[in-house]
Amino acid sequence: MKNYDDIVSLSKEYGINAEYASDEFYPVFRAAAADSRILVLTDENTVRFGAPFAEKLKGYGLSAALYTIPEKEPVADEKTCALVSDKLDGCDYVLAVGAGTLNDIAKYTTFHAGKKCGVLATAASMDGFTSGVTPLIKKGFKITENAQTVSDILIDFDILCGAPKIMTGAGTGDILAKFCCLTDWKMSHFLNGESYNEEAASLMRVALDKCVGNIASIEQCGREGIDALLRALLISGYAMVIAGNSRPASGAEHHMSHFLEMDFLRRGERIPLHGVKVGLGTMVSLKMYKRIAFVPQDFPGKETVAALAESLPEPEWVAGVLSALGCPTRFSEIGVSRDTVRDMLFNCYKIRDRFTIMTLYNRYGLMKDAADELMEQFY
Ligand SMILES: [Zn+2]
């Protein structure tokens, strides 16, 4: 069994240096990057962390330059990636100072330029830090591109605990989602014989449980809570490597999020934070599991699914956590239409050939009866 408590050693197994801020200023990272020309990549929001960081590196005798994307909230699309790619000539290593978007841009552009990358995390907002692929917007579509994993993830709680609450809320949504996707996976294992990786699932489960145990601290953006949350976000990436697929991290709640994303892109609107949409999907998924025991229809595996649902939290509990962190708890709050959300309930399972609670509802005709109730509670 992998050791949850030693995230530094665990990360090392996957070739990642997870290093906490200390008086010695990231000695492992500095030693490894001693001969590199480092480009510190920020946006207008994160330059306040990136600029002093670059100065500090220079103070330790390292070569460091700073590039700030001239936007407050850049998008990981072909335009921004081209802009950053143009800046890579004089460097060997890009250190992104940010969370999802900056990290995605750094992983993708350095992968294609044959350089290394790392991240100084500014928010515990999503679980893509340790993943080897990256979501990008190309020609108006969201696609998953090959990239590389970061070599270093630098963790400073003074920065992470001060991140905007909604970003911590988004990370929390992405982790509470694991209740659903792990159950989707196990359900498919029981009902369809899909292979299930106990090691990956239990590592994710331990990390999830530690977050739940620290939920009060997470809601306060306290150090212990943020530590548990960030560990879980990193472990999500490792669990996917162990499983060989994204089952430990993504189920119906992620399909709902992807479905909505396409709607935002079609309308040319800014996409809400990944974890915000996933958090909403998590509540819907939980509700769908919880009501299985009471549906009149009979279908193969009904008792199994109802039994799996018993150990899941109530969607209202998730709503309480997410709203304490300033996250929306209804789809109407994120700027999608009622019709789109209804359409999502009936069609988002088609996004991927992956059996989830959404597949089950639609396969056995349960959504007809459930849709009004779900819309009532979550739109
Ligand atoms: Zn996610």
Short mmCIF file of C-alpha atoms and ligand atoms in Angstrom, two decimals:
data_model
loop_
_atom_site.label_atom_id
_atom_site.label_comp_id
_atom_site.label_asym_id
_atom_site.label_seq_id
_atom_site.Cartn_x
_atom_site.Cartn_y
_atom_site.Cartn_z
CA MET A 1 0.00 0.00 0.00
CA LYS A 2 1.33 3.43 -0.97
CA ASN A 3 2.03 5.78 1.88
CA TYR A 4 -0.36 8.70 1.88
CA ASP A 5 1.43 10.46 4.71
CA ASP A 6 4.75 10.81 2.94
CA ILE A 7 3.73 12.85 -0.09
CA VAL A 8 7.35 13.78 -0.79
CA SER A 9 8.45 10.13 -1.21
CA LEU A 10 5.25 9.22 -2.98
CA SER A 11 5.76 12.04 -5.48
CA LYS A 12 9.35 10.95 -6.01
CA GLU A 13 8.08 7.55 -7.21
CA TYR A 14 6.43 9.41 -10.08
CA GLY A 15 9.48 11.53 -10.82
CA ILE A 16 8.10 14.64 -9.15
CA ASN A 17 9.84 16.74 -6.51
CA ALA A 18 7.07 17.95 -4.18
CA GLU A 19 8.80 20.48 -1.98
CA TYR A 20 7.43 22.58 0.87
CA ALA A 21 8.56 26.14 1.48
CA SER A 22 11.18 26.47 4.22
CA ASP A 23 13.91 28.85 5.33
CA GLU A 24 16.26 27.08 2.93
CA PHE A 25 14.13 28.09 -0.06
CA TYR A 26 13.49 24.85 -1.95
CA PRO A 27 16.98 23.31 -1.80
CA VAL A 28 16.08 20.21 -3.84
CA PHE A 29 14.63 22.31 -6.66
CA ARG A 30 17.57 24.72 -6.54
CA ALA A 31 20.12 21.91 -6.70
CA ALA A 32 18.40 20.24 -9.64
CA ALA A 33 17.99 23.53 -11.52
CA ALA A 34 21.44 24.88 -10.68
CA ASP A 35 22.63 24.73 -14.28
CA SER A 36 19.32 25.64 -15.90
CA ARG A 37 18.24 28.95 -17.30
CA ILE A 38 14.88 29.31 -15.58
CA LEU A 39 11.96 31.25 -16.99
CA VAL A 40 9.45 32.21 -14.30
CA LEU A 41 6.06 32.34 -16.01
CA THR A 42 3.25 34.38 -14.47
CA ASP A 43 0.12 36.27 -15.43
CA GLU A 44 -0.82 39.71 -14.17
CA ASN A 45 -2.39 38.15 -11.10
CA THR A 46 0.49 35.91 -10.07
CA VAL A 47 3.38 38.23 -10.92
CA ARG A 48 3.28 39.41 -7.30
CA PHE A 49 4.51 35.95 -6.29
CA GLY A 50 6.61 35.29 -9.41
CA ALA A 51 8.69 38.48 -9.44
CA PRO A 52 10.07 38.11 -5.88
CA PHE A 53 10.55 34.39 -6.53
CA ALA A 54 12.74 35.12 -9.58
CA GLU A 55 14.74 37.66 -7.56
CA LYS A 56 15.25 35.14 -4.80
CA LEU A 57 16.55 32.55 -7.28
CA LYS A 58 19.02 35.11 -8.63
CA GLY A 59 20.08 35.82 -5.05
CA TYR A 60 21.02 32.14 -4.78
CA GLY A 61 23.12 32.47 -7.94
CA LEU A 62 20.65 30.83 -10.34
CA SER A 63 19.81 32.12 -13.78
CA ALA A 64 16.20 33.34 -13.74
CA ALA A 65 14.16 35.55 -16.04
CA LEU A 66 10.53 36.59 -15.68
CA TYR A 67 7.79 36.58 -18.28
CA THR A 68 4.31 37.82 -17.48
CA ILE A 69 1.44 36.95 -19.81
CA PRO A 70 -0.23 40.34 -20.29
CA GLU A 71 -3.60 39.23 -18.92
CA LYS A 72 -5.20 38.83 -15.52
CA GLU A 73 -6.95 35.57 -16.38
CA PRO A 74 -5.35 34.01 -19.46
CA VAL A 75 -6.97 31.04 -21.19
CA ALA A 76 -5.02 27.93 -22.22
CA ASP A 77 -5.66 28.29 -25.94
CA GLU A 78 -3.49 28.29 -29.08
CA LYS A 79 -2.95 32.06 -28.88
CA THR A 80 -1.54 32.06 -25.34
CA CYS A 81 0.50 28.91 -25.97
CA ALA A 82 2.06 30.52 -29.07
CA LEU A 83 2.85 33.64 -27.04
CA VAL A 84 4.64 31.58 -24.37
CA SER A 85 6.38 29.29 -26.90
CA ASP A 86 8.01 32.38 -28.38
CA LYS A 87 9.63 33.17 -25.04
CA LEU A 88 11.23 29.76 -24.51
CA ASP A 89 14.35 30.16 -26.67
CA GLY A 90 16.72 31.35 -23.98
CA CYS A 91 15.59 28.98 -21.24
CA ASP A 92 15.81 25.29 -20.26
CA TYR A 93 13.17 25.25 -17.55
CA VAL A 94 9.82 26.99 -17.11
CA LEU A 95 8.48 27.52 -13.63
CA ALA A 96 4.78 28.36 -13.82
CA VAL A 97 3.52 30.51 -10.97
CA GLY A 98 -0.18 29.75 -10.89
CA ALA A 99 -2.70 26.93 -10.82
CA GLY A 100 -4.63 25.25 -13.63
CA THR A 101 -4.14 27.48 -16.64
CA LEU A 102 -0.52 28.55 -16.15
CA ASN A 103 0.48 25.00 -15.29
CA ASP A 104 -1.30 23.64 -18.38
CA ILE A 105 0.41 26.18 -20.63
CA ALA A 106 3.84 25.42 -19.15
CA LYS A 107 3.39 21.62 -19.37
CA TYR A 108 2.25 21.80 -22.97
CA THR A 109 4.71 24.36 -24.39
CA THR A 110 7.79 22.89 -22.68
CA PHE A 111 6.83 19.36 -23.75
CA HIS A 112 6.90 20.49 -27.38
CA ALA A 113 10.07 22.53 -26.91
CA GLY A 114 11.92 19.68 -25.17
CA LYS A 115 12.40 21.60 -21.91
CA LYS A 116 11.47 20.91 -18.32
CA CYS A 117 8.81 22.59 -16.25
CA GLY A 118 7.63 22.99 -12.70
CA VAL A 119 5.03 24.92 -10.76
CA LEU A 120 4.84 27.19 -7.76
CA ALA A 121 1.23 26.47 -6.90
CA THR A 122 -0.83 29.56 -6.09
CA ALA A 123 -4.15 27.77 -5.46
CA ALA A 124 -5.31 24.26 -4.56
CA SER A 125 -7.91 24.52 -7.29
CA MET A 126 -7.69 21.40 -9.49
CA ASP A 127 -6.02 18.02 -9.80
CA GLY A 128 -4.03 18.57 -13.00
CA PHE A 129 -0.72 19.41 -11.28
CA THR A 130 0.62 15.88 -11.63
CA SER A 131 -1.10 14.80 -14.82
CA GLY A 132 0.83 14.18 -18.03
CA VAL A 133 -1.89 15.48 -20.31
CA THR A 134 -3.32 18.93 -20.56
CA PRO A 135 -6.69 20.35 -21.58
CA LEU A 136 -6.41 23.05 -24.23
CA ILE A 137 -8.88 25.07 -26.25
CA LYS A 138 -8.13 24.73 -29.95
CA LYS A 139 -10.34 26.23 -32.67
CA GLY A 140 -13.03 26.70 -30.06
CA PHE A 141 -13.03 23.09 -28.87
CA LYS A 142 -11.70 21.73 -25.64
CA ILE A 143 -9.29 18.91 -26.38
CA THR A 144 -6.83 16.87 -24.33
CA GLU A 145 -3.27 17.17 -25.60
CA ASN A 146 -0.16 15.24 -24.65
CA ALA A 147 2.13 17.18 -22.37
CA GLN A 148 4.57 16.24 -19.64
CA THR A 149 4.29 16.07 -15.89
CA VAL A 150 5.96 18.79 -13.86
CA SER A 151 9.43 18.04 -12.46
CA ASP A 152 8.81 20.13 -9.37
CA ILE A 153 5.78 21.28 -7.45
CA LEU A 154 6.63 23.96 -4.92
CA ILE A 155 4.19 24.32 -2.04
CA ASP A 156 3.94 27.48 0.05
CA PHE A 157 0.98 27.57 2.44
CA ASP A 158 1.31 31.32 2.91
CA ILE A 159 0.36 31.61 -0.77
CA LEU A 160 -2.12 28.70 -0.97
CA CYS A 161 -4.11 29.64 2.14
CA GLY A 162 -4.49 33.18 0.83
CA ALA A 163 -5.84 32.12 -2.58
CA PRO A 164 -9.32 33.33 -3.53
CA LYS A 165 -11.80 31.17 -1.62
CA ILE A 166 -13.64 30.09 -4.74
CA MET A 167 -10.43 28.53 -6.09
CA THR A 168 -10.04 26.44 -2.94
CA GLY A 169 -13.75 25.66 -3.35
CA ALA A 170 -13.11 24.47 -6.89
CA GLY A 171 -10.31 22.17 -5.69
CA THR A 172 -12.63 20.88 -2.99
CA GLY A 173 -15.31 20.18 -5.61
CA ASP A 174 -12.77 18.27 -7.70
CA ILE A 175 -11.91 16.13 -4.65
CA LEU A 176 -15.45 15.55 -3.29
CA ALA A 177 -16.17 14.37 -6.86
CA LYS A 178 -14.05 11.32 -6.03
CA PHE A 179 -16.95 9.98 -3.93
CA CYS A 180 -18.88 9.68 -7.17
CA CYS A 181 -16.25 8.59 -9.66
CA LEU A 182 -14.88 5.89 -7.33
CA THR A 183 -18.44 4.62 -6.90
CA ASP A 184 -19.08 4.77 -10.66
CA TRP A 185 -15.96 2.66 -11.13
CA LYS A 186 -16.88 0.10 -8.49
CA MET A 187 -20.43 -0.10 -9.81
CA SER A 188 -19.16 -0.82 -13.31
CA HIS A 189 -16.85 -3.43 -11.84
CA PHE A 190 -19.77 -5.19 -10.12
CA LEU A 191 -22.29 -4.77 -12.96
CA ASN A 192 -20.09 -5.07 -16.05
CA GLY A 193 -16.97 -6.81 -14.84
CA GLU A 194 -14.81 -3.78 -15.69
CA SER A 195 -11.36 -4.13 -14.18
CA TYR A 196 -10.95 -2.28 -10.89
CA ASN A 197 -7.63 -1.33 -9.37
CA GLU A 198 -7.86 -1.63 -5.61
CA GLU A 199 -4.54 0.13 -4.99
CA ALA A 200 -5.45 3.20 -7.03
CA ALA A 201 -8.95 3.37 -5.58
CA SER A 202 -7.88 3.00 -1.97
CA LEU A 203 -5.06 5.56 -2.28
CA MET A 204 -7.59 8.06 -3.66
CA ARG A 205 -10.09 7.06 -1.00
CA VAL A 206 -7.62 7.64 1.86
CA ALA A 207 -6.77 11.08 0.46
CA LEU A 208 -10.47 11.89 0.10
CA ASP A 209 -11.22 10.76 3.66
CA LYS A 210 -8.40 12.95 5.00
CA CYS A 211 -10.00 15.92 3.27
CA VAL A 212 -13.37 15.09 4.76
CA GLY A 213 -11.70 14.79 8.19
CA ASN A 214 -10.23 18.27 7.69
CA ILE A 215 -13.27 19.84 6.08
CA ALA A 216 -13.70 22.53 8.75
CA SER A 217 -10.12 23.63 8.18
CA ILE A 218 -10.59 23.54 4.40
CA GLU A 219 -13.66 25.77 4.75
CA GLN A 220 -11.49 28.23 6.70
CA CYS A 221 -8.61 27.86 4.20
CA GLY A 222 -6.49 26.75 7.17
CA ARG A 223 -3.08 25.21 6.74
CA GLU A 224 -4.05 21.65 7.74
CA GLY A 225 -7.06 21.66 5.49
CA ILE A 226 -5.21 23.08 2.51
CA ASP A 227 -2.42 20.55 3.08
CA ALA A 228 -4.92 17.66 2.98
CA LEU A 229 -6.61 19.16 -0.08
CA LEU A 230 -3.40 19.69 -2.01
CA ARG A 231 -2.19 16.16 -1.20
CA ALA A 232 -5.45 14.75 -2.50
CA LEU A 233 -5.13 16.82 -5.68
CA LEU A 234 -1.61 15.47 -6.24
CA ILE A 235 -2.62 11.92 -5.38
CA SER A 236 -5.43 12.08 -7.90
CA GLY A 237 -2.76 12.27 -10.61
CA TYR A 238 -0.81 9.36 -9.11
CA ALA A 239 -3.95 7.23 -8.75
CA MET A 240 -4.59 7.69 -12.47
CA VAL A 241 -1.06 6.52 -13.26
CA ILE A 242 -1.55 3.43 -11.06
CA ALA A 243 -4.92 2.66 -12.66
CA GLY A 244 -3.68 3.36 -16.18
CA ASN A 245 -6.79 5.46 -16.85
CA SER A 246 -8.72 8.35 -15.31
CA ARG A 247 -11.31 6.18 -13.50
CA PRO A 248 -10.05 7.13 -9.98
CA ALA A 249 -10.53 10.83 -10.75
CA SER A 250 -13.35 11.21 -13.22
CA GLY A 251 -16.89 9.89 -13.59
CA ALA A 252 -20.35 11.21 -14.42
CA GLU A 253 -19.71 14.50 -12.60
CA HIS A 254 -16.83 15.20 -14.97
CA HIS A 255 -18.96 14.28 -17.99
CA MET A 256 -21.52 16.84 -16.81
CA SER A 257 -18.75 19.42 -16.53
CA HIS A 258 -17.43 18.64 -20.03
CA PHE A 259 -20.92 18.86 -21.49
CA LEU A 260 -21.40 22.33 -20.00
CA GLU A 261 -17.94 23.42 -21.11
CA MET A 262 -18.86 22.76 -24.73
CA ASP A 263 -21.93 24.94 -24.27
CA PHE A 264 -19.81 27.82 -22.91
CA LEU A 265 -17.37 27.46 -25.79
CA ARG A 266 -20.18 27.42 -28.39
CA ARG A 267 -21.48 30.66 -26.91
CA GLY A 268 -17.98 32.15 -26.72
CA GLU A 269 -18.38 32.68 -22.98
CA ARG A 270 -15.71 32.36 -20.36
CA ILE A 271 -15.79 28.85 -18.84
CA PRO A 272 -16.33 28.70 -15.05
CA LEU A 273 -13.59 27.00 -13.00
CA HIS A 274 -13.34 23.27 -13.64
CA GLY A 275 -13.95 22.33 -10.00
CA VAL A 276 -16.97 24.62 -9.75
CA LYS A 277 -18.75 22.72 -12.53
CA VAL A 278 -17.50 19.38 -11.21
CA GLY A 279 -18.82 20.29 -7.75
CA LEU A 280 -22.28 20.85 -9.21
CA GLY A 281 -22.06 17.55 -11.07
CA THR A 282 -21.00 15.84 -7.84
CA MET A 283 -24.21 16.92 -6.12
CA VAL A 284 -26.31 15.65 -9.04
CA SER A 285 -24.46 12.32 -9.08
CA LEU A 286 -24.87 11.86 -5.32
CA LYS A 287 -28.59 12.59 -5.57
CA MET A 288 -28.92 10.07 -8.39
CA TYR A 289 -27.25 7.38 -6.28
CA LYS A 290 -29.27 8.21 -3.19
CA ARG A 291 -32.65 7.90 -4.92
CA ILE A 292 -31.91 4.54 -6.60
CA ALA A 293 -33.33 2.57 -3.68
CA PHE A 294 -36.69 4.32 -4.21
CA VAL A 295 -37.17 4.13 -7.98
CA PRO A 296 -40.10 1.90 -9.03
CA GLN A 297 -38.29 0.39 -12.04
CA ASP A 298 -36.43 -2.86 -11.69
CA PHE A 299 -33.14 -3.39 -13.44
CA PRO A 300 -30.20 -5.77 -13.09
CA GLY A 301 -27.90 -4.75 -10.25
CA LYS A 302 -30.38 -2.42 -8.55
CA GLU A 303 -29.66 -3.75 -5.07
CA THR A 304 -25.92 -3.52 -5.64
CA VAL A 305 -26.17 0.14 -6.68
CA ALA A 306 -28.45 0.97 -3.74
CA ALA A 307 -25.96 -0.67 -1.38
CA LEU A 308 -23.07 1.33 -2.87
CA ALA A 309 -25.10 4.52 -2.40
CA GLU A 310 -25.53 3.99 1.32
CA SER A 311 -21.97 5.00 2.22
CA LEU A 312 -22.07 8.16 0.08
CA PRO A 313 -22.60 11.60 1.62
CA GLU A 314 -25.81 13.53 1.02
CA PRO A 315 -25.67 16.14 -1.75
CA GLU A 316 -26.87 18.74 0.78
CA TRP A 317 -23.67 18.21 2.79
CA VAL A 318 -21.56 18.88 -0.32
CA ALA A 319 -23.68 21.98 -1.03
CA GLY A 320 -22.94 23.25 2.48
CA VAL A 321 -19.19 22.78 2.07
CA LEU A 322 -19.06 24.35 -1.36
CA SER A 323 -21.21 27.32 -0.44
CA ALA A 324 -19.00 27.97 2.61
CA LEU A 325 -16.18 28.34 0.07
CA GLY A 326 -18.14 30.75 -2.10
CA CYS A 327 -19.00 28.22 -4.81
CA PRO A 328 -22.33 28.08 -6.62
CA THR A 329 -24.63 25.23 -5.62
CA ARG A 330 -27.10 25.61 -8.48
CA PHE A 331 -26.48 25.54 -12.23
CA SER A 332 -28.49 28.74 -12.69
CA GLU A 333 -25.71 30.59 -10.82
CA ILE A 334 -23.04 29.81 -13.43
CA GLY A 335 -24.86 31.19 -16.47
CA VAL A 336 -26.19 28.11 -18.25
CA SER A 337 -29.75 27.80 -19.48
CA ARG A 338 -32.36 25.48 -18.04
CA ASP A 339 -32.60 23.71 -21.42
CA THR A 340 -28.85 23.06 -21.52
CA VAL A 341 -28.85 21.50 -18.05
CA ARG A 342 -31.84 19.31 -18.90
CA ASP A 343 -30.11 18.29 -22.13
CA MET A 344 -27.00 17.48 -20.07
CA LEU A 345 -28.98 15.08 -17.85
CA PHE A 346 -30.10 13.09 -20.88
CA ASN A 347 -27.02 13.28 -23.07
CA CYS A 348 -23.76 13.88 -21.23
CA TYR A 349 -23.21 10.15 -20.73
CA LYS A 350 -22.56 9.90 -24.47
CA ILE A 351 -19.38 11.99 -24.15
CA ARG A 352 -17.35 8.95 -23.21
CA ASP A 353 -17.81 5.24 -23.42
CA ARG A 354 -17.58 4.91 -19.67
CA PHE A 355 -20.27 3.36 -17.48
CA THR A 356 -21.44 5.74 -14.75
CA ILE A 357 -24.60 6.48 -12.80
CA MET A 358 -25.60 8.69 -15.78
CA THR A 359 -25.27 5.75 -18.17
CA LEU A 360 -27.34 3.62 -15.83
CA TYR A 361 -30.15 6.18 -15.53
CA ASN A 362 -30.36 6.67 -19.25
CA ARG A 363 -29.97 3.00 -20.16
CA TYR A 364 -32.84 1.91 -17.91
CA GLY A 365 -35.12 4.88 -18.58
CA LEU A 366 -34.81 6.29 -15.06
CA MET A 367 -33.97 9.84 -16.14
CA LYS A 368 -37.51 10.57 -17.39
CA ASP A 369 -38.77 10.50 -13.81
CA ALA A 370 -35.65 11.95 -12.21
CA ALA A 371 -35.03 14.99 -14.42
CA ASP A 372 -37.71 17.26 -12.92
CA GLU A 373 -36.58 16.45 -9.40
CA LEU A 374 -32.91 17.08 -10.26
CA MET A 375 -33.74 20.34 -12.04
CA GLU A 376 -35.83 21.45 -9.08
CA GLN A 377 -33.02 20.81 -6.62
CA PHE A 378 -30.00 21.91 -8.63
CA TYR A 379 -31.00 24.41 -11.30
ZN ZN B 1 -11.28 17.18 -12.29
#
